[in-house]
PDB file of C-alpha atoms in Angstrom:
ATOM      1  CA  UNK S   1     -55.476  28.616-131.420  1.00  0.00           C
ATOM      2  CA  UNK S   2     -51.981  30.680-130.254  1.00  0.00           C
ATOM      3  CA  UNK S   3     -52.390  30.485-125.781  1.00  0.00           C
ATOM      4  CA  UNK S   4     -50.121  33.278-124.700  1.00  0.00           C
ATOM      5  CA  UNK S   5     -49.121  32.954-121.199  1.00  0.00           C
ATOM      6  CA  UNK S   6     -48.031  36.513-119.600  1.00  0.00           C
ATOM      7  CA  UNK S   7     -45.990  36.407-116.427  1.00  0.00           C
ATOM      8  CA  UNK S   8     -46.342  37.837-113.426  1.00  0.00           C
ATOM      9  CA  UNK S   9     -49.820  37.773-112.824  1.00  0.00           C
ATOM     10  CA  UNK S  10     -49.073  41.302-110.314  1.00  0.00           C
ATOM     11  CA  UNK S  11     -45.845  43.006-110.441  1.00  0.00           C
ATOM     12  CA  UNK S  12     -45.512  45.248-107.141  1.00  0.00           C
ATOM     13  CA  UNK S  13     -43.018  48.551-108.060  1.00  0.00           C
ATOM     14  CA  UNK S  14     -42.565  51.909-106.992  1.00  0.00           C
ATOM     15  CA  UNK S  15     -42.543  54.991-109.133  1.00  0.00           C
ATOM     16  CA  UNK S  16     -39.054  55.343-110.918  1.00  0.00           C
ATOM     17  CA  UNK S  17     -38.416  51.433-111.196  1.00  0.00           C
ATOM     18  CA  UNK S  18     -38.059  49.391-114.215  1.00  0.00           C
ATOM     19  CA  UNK S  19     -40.994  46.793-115.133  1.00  0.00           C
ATOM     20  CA  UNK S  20     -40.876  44.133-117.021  1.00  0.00           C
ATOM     21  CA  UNK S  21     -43.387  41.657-118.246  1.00  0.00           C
ATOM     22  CA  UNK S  22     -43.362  38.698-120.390  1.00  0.00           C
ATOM     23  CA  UNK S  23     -45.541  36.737-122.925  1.00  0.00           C
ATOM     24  CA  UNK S  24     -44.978  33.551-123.981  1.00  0.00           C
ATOM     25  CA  UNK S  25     -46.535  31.795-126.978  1.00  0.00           C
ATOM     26  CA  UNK S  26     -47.756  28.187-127.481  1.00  0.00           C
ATOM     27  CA  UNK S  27     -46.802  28.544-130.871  1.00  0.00           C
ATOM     28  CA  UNK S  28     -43.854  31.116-132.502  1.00  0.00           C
ATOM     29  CA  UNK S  29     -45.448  33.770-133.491  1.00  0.00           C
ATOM     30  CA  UNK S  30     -44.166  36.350-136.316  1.00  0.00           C
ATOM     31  CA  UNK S  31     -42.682  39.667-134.545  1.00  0.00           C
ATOM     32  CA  UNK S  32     -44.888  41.686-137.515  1.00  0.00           C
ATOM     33  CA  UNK S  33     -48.200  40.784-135.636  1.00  0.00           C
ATOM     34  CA  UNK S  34     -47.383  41.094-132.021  1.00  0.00           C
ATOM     35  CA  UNK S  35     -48.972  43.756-129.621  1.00  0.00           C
ATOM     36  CA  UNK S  36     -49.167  45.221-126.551  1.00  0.00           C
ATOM     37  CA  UNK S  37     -52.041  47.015-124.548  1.00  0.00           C
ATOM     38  CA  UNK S  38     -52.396  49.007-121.292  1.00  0.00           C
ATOM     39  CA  UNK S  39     -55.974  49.123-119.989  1.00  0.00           C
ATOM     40  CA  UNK S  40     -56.929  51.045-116.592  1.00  0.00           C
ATOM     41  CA  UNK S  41     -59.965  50.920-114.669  1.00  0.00           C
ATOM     42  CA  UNK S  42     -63.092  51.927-116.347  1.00  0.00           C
ATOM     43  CA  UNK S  43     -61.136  52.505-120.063  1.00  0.00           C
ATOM     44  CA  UNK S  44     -60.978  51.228-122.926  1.00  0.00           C
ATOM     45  CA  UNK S  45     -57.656  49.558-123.924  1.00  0.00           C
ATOM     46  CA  UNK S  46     -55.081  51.751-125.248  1.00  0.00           C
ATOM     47  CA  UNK S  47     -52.498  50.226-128.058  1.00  0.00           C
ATOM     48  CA  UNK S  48     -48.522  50.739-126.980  1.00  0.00           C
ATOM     49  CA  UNK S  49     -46.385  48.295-129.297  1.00  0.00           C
ATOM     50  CA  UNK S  50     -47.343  46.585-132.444  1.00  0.00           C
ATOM     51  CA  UNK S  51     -45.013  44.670-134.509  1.00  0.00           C
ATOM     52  CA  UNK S  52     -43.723  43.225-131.440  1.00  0.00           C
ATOM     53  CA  UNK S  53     -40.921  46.299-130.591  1.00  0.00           C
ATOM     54  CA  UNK S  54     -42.827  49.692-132.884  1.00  0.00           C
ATOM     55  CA  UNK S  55     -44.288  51.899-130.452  1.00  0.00           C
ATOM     56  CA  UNK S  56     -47.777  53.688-131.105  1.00  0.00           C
ATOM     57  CA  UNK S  57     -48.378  57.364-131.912  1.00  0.00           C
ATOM     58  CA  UNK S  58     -47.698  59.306-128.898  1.00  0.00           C
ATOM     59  CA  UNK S  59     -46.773  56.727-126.588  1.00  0.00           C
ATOM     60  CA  UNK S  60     -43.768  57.622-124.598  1.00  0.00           C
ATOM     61  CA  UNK S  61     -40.333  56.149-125.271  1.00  0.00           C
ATOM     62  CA  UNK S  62     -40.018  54.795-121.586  1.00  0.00           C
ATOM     63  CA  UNK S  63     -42.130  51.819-123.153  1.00  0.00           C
ATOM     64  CA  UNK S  64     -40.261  49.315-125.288  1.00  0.00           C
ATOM     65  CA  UNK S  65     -41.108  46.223-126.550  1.00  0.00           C
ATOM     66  CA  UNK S  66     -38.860  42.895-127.808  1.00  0.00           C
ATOM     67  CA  UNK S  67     -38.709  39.347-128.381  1.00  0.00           C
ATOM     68  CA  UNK S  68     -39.273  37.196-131.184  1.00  0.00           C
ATOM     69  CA  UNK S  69     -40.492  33.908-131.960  1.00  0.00           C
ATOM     70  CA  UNK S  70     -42.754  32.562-128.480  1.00  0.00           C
ATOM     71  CA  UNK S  71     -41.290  34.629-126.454  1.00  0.00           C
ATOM     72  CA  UNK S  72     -41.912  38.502-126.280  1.00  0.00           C
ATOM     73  CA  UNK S  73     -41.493  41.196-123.402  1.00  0.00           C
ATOM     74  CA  UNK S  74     -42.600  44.805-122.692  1.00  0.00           C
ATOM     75  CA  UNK S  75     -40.436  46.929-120.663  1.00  0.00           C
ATOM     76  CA  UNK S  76     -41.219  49.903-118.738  1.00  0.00           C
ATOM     77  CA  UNK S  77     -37.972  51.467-118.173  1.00  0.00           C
ATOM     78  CA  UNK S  78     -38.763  54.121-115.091  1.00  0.00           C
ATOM     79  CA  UNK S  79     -42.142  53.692-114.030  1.00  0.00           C
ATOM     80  CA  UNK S  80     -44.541  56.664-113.289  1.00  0.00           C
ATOM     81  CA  UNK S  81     -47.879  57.133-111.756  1.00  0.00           C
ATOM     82  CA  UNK S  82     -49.739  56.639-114.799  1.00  0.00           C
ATOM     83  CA  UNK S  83     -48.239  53.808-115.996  1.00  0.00           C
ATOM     84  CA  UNK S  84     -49.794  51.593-113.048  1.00  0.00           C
ATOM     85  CA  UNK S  85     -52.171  49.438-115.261  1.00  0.00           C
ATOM     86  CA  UNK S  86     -53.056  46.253-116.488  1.00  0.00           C
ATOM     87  CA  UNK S  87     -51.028  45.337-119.537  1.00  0.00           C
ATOM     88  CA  UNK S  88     -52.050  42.702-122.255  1.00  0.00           C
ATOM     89  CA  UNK S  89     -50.001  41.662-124.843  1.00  0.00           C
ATOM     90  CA  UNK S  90     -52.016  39.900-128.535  1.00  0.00           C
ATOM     91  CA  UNK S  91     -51.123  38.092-131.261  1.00  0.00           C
ATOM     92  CA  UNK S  92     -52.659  38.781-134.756  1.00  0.00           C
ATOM     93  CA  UNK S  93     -50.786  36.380-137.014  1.00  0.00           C
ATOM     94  CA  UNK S  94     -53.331  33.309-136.828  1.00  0.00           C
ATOM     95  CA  UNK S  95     -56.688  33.873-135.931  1.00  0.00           C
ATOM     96  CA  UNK S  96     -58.357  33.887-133.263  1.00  0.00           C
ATOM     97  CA  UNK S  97     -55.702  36.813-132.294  1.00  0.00           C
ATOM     98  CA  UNK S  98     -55.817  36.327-128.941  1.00  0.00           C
ATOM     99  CA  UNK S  99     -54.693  38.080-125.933  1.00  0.00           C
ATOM    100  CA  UNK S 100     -52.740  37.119-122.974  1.00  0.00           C
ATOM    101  CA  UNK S 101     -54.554  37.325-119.519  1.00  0.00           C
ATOM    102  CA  UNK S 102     -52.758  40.466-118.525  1.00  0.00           C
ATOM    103  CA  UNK S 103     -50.497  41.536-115.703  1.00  0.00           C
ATOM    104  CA  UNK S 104     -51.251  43.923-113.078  1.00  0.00           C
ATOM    105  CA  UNK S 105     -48.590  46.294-112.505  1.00  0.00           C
ATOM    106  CA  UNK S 106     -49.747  48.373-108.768  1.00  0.00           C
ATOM    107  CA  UNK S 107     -48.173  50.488-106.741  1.00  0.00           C
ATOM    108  CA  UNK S 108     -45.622  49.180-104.197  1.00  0.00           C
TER     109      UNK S 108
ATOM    110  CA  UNK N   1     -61.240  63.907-132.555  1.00  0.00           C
ATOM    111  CA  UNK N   2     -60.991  60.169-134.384  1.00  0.00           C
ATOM    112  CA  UNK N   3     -63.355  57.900-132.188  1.00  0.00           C
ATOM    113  CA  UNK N   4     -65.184  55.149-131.907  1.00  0.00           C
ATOM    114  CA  UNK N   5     -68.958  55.082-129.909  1.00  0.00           C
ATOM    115  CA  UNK N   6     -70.147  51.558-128.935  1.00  0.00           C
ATOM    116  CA  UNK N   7     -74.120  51.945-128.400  1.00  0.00           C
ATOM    117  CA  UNK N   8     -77.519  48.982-127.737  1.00  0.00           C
ATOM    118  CA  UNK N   9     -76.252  47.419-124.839  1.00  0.00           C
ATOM    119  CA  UNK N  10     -78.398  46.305-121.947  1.00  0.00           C
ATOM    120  CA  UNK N  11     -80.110  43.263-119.906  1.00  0.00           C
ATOM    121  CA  UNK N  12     -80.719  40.224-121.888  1.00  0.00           C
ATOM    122  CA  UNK N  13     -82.521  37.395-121.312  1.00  0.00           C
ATOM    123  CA  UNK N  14     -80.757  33.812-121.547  1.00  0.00           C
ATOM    124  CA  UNK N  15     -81.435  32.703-124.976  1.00  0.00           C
ATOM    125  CA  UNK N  16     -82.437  35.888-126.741  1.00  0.00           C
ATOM    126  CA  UNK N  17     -80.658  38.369-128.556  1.00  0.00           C
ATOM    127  CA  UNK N  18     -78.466  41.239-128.534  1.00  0.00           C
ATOM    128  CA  UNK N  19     -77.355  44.115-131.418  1.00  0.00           C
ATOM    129  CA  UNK N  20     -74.939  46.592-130.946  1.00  0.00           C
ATOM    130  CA  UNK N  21     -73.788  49.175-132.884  1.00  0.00           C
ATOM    131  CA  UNK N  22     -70.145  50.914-132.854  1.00  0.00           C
ATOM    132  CA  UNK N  23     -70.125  54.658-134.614  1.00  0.00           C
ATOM    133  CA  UNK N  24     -66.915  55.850-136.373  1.00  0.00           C
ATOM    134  CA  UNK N  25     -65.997  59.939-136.314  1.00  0.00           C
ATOM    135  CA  UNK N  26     -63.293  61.876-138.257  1.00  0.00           C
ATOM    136  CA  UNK N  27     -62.139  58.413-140.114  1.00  0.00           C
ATOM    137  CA  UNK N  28     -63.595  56.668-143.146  1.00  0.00           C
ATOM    138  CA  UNK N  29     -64.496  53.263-141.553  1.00  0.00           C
ATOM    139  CA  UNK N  30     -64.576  51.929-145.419  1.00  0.00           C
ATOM    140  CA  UNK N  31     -60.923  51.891-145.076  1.00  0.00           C
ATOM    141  CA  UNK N  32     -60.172  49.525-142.263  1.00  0.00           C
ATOM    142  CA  UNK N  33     -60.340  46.332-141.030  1.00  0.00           C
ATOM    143  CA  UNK N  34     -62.849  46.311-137.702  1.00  0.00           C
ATOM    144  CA  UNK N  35     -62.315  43.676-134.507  1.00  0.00           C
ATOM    145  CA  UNK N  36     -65.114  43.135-131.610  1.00  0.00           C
ATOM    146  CA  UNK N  37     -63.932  42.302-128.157  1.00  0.00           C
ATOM    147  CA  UNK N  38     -65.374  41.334-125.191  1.00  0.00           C
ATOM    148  CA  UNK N  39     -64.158  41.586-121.615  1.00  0.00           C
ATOM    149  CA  UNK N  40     -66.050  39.632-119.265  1.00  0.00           C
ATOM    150  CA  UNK N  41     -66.468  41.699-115.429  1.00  0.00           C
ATOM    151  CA  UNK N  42     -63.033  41.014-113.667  1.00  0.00           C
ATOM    152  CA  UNK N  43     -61.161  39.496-116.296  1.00  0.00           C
ATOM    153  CA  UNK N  44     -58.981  39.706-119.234  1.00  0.00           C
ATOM    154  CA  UNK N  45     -59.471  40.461-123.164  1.00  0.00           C
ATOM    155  CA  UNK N  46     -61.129  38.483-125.683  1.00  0.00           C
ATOM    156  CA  UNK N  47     -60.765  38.338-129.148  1.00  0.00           C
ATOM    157  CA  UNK N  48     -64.290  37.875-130.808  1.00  0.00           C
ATOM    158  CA  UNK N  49     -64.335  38.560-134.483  1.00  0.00           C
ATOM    159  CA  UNK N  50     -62.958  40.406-137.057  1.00  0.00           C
ATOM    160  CA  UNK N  51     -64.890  41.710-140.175  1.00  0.00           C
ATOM    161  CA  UNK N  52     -62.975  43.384-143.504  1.00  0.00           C
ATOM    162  CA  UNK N  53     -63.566  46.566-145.758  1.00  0.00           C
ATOM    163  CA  UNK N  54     -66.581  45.604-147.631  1.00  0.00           C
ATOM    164  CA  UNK N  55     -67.864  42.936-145.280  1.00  0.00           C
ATOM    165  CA  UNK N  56     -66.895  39.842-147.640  1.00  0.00           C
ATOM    166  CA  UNK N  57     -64.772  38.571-144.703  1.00  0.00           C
ATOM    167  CA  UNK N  58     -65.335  37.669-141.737  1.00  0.00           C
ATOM    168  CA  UNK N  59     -63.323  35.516-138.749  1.00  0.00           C
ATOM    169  CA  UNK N  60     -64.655  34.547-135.956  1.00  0.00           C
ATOM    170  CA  UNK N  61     -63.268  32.988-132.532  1.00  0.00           C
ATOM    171  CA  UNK N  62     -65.696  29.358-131.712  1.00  0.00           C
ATOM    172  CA  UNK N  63     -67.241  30.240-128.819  1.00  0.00           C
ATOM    173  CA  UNK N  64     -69.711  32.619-131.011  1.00  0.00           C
ATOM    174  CA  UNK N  65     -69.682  30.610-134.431  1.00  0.00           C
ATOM    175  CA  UNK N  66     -73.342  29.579-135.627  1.00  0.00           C
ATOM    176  CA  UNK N  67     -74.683  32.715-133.147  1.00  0.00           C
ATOM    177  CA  UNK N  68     -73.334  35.549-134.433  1.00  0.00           C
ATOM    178  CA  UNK N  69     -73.708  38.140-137.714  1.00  0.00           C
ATOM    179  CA  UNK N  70     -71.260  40.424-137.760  1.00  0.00           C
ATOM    180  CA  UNK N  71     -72.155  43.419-141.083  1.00  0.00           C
ATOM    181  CA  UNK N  72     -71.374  47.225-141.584  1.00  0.00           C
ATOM    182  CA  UNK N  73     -72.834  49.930-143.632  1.00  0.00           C
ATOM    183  CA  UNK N  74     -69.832  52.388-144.923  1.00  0.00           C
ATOM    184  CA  UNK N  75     -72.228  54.582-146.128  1.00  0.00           C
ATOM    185  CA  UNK N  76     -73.247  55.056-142.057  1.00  0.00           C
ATOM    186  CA  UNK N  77     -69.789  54.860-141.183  1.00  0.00           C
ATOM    187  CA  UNK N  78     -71.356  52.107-138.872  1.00  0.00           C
ATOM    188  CA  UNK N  79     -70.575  48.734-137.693  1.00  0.00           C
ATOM    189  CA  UNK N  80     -72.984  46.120-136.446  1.00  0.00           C
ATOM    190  CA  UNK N  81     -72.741  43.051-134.278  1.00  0.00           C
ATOM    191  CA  UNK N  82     -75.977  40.637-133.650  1.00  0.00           C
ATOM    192  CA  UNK N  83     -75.042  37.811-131.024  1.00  0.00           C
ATOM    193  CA  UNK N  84     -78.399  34.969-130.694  1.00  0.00           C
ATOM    194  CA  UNK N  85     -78.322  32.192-128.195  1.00  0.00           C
ATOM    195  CA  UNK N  86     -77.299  34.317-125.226  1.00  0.00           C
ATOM    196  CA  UNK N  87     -76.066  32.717-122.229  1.00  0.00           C
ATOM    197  CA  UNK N  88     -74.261  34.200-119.297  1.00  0.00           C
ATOM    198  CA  UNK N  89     -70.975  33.215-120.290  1.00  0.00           C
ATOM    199  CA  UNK N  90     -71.720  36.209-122.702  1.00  0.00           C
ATOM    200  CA  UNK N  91     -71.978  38.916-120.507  1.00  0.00           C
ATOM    201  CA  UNK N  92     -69.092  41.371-120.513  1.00  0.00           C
ATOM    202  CA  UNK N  93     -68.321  44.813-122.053  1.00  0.00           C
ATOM    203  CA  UNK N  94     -68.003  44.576-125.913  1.00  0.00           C
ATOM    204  CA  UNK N  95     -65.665  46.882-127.659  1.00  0.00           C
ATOM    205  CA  UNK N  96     -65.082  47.761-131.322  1.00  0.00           C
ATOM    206  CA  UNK N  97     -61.666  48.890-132.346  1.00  0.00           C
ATOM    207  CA  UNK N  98     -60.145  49.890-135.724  1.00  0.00           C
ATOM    208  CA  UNK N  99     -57.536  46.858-137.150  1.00  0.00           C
ATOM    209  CA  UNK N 100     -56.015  48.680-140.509  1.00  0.00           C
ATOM    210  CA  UNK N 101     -56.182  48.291-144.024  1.00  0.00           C
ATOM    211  CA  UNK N 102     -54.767  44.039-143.523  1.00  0.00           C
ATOM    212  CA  UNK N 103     -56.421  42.058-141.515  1.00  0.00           C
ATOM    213  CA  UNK N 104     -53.120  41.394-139.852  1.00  0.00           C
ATOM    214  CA  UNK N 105     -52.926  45.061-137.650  1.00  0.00           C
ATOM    215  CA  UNK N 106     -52.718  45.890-134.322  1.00  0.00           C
ATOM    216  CA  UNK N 107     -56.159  47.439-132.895  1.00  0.00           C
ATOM    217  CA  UNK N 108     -54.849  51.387-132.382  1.00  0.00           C
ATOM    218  CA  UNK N 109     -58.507  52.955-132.067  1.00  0.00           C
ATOM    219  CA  UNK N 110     -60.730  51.577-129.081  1.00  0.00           C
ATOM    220  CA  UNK N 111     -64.366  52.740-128.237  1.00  0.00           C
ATOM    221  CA  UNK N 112     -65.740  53.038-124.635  1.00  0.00           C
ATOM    222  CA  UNK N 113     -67.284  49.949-124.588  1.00  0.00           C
ATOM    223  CA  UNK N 114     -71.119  48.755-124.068  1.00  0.00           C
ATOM    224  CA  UNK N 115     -72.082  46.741-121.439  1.00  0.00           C
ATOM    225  CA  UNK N 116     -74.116  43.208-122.349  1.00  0.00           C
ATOM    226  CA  UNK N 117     -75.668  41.433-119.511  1.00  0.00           C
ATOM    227  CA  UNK N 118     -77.567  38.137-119.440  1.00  0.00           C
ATOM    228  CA  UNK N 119     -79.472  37.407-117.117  1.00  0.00           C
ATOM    229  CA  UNK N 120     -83.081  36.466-116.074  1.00  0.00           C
TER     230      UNK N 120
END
């Protein structure tokens, strides 16, 4: 089974900063099947990047994604108020495709 | 509007059983690839199982092997998920969301979520 590790745990910002969050692999990890989720309270997860940097219909291009091999990062490149979330990044190259263990990004 | 409507959640008693059902609107479910995942209260997302098009394959992650029967009915555009041997390490909200037409996709269509709790 692929661990991915995401760092911080809580990232603190205000509105207009950048944030940036990283996911690290056990195991490398093909950039095709990489993803990344945001999730607020009370929703459902909401896809943002798959194939580690290709962002989802209608999500906005302030969110980017990179990396390659074990270790992969989503950037947020001006925060604003709806963007403060937890975000999860996944792997679906080897199953289980499991997900990181998410990082809070609040409100400074 | 393309959705996805998670429904048969509910207390549970340690040791029984649990089925839920996820409904899919304004998409042919016979097309995709369809994932179950669970988020325990308070914590993160996990992966639970994956079933293809016609049901023929399935993947599951071991913490539900020998317990669970994952099946759909196209016809219903309906997908079903039967979990036995409950315990409370199995209490969380369960989600279905739509894979694509590999089983290698990202999950880009989530339902609400049902709510599984087991207790006594």
């Amino acid at each position: 089974e692929i661990v991915l590790t995401q760092s911080p745990d809580t990232l603190s910002l205000s509105p207009g900063e950048r944030a940036t969050v990283s996911c690290r692999a056990s195991q490398s990890v093909s950039t095709s099947y990489f993803a990344w989720y945001q999730q607020k309270p009370g929703q459902a997860p909401r896809l943002l990047i798959f194939g580690a940097s290709s962002r989802a219909t209608g999500i906005p291009d302030r969110f980017s994604g990179s990396g390659s091999g074990t270790d992969f990062t989503l950037t947020i490149s001006r925060l604003e108020p709806e963007d403060f979330a937890i975000y999860y990044c996944q792997q679906y190259g080897s199953s289980p495709f499991t997900f990181g263990g998410g990082t809070k990004v609040e409100i400074k | 509007e393309v959705q996805l409507v998670e429904s048969g959640g509910g207390l549970v008693q340690p040791g029984g059983s649990l089925r839920l059902s996820c409904a899919a609107s304004e998409f042919t479910l016979s097309s995709y690839w369809m994932t179950w995942v669970r988020q325990a209260p308070g914590k993160g997302l996990e992966w639970v199982a994956i079933i293809n098009q016609d049901g023929s394959e399935k993947y599951y992650v071991d913490s539900v092997k020998g317990r669970i029967i994952l099946s759909r009915d196209n016809a219903k555009n309906s997908l079903y998920f039967q979990l036995t041997s409950l315990r409370a390490e199995d209490t969380a909200v369960y989600y279905c969301a739509r894979g694509g037409i590999t089983r290698r996709d990202a999950l880009d269509i989530w339902g609400q979520g049902t709510m599984v709790t087991v207790s006594s």
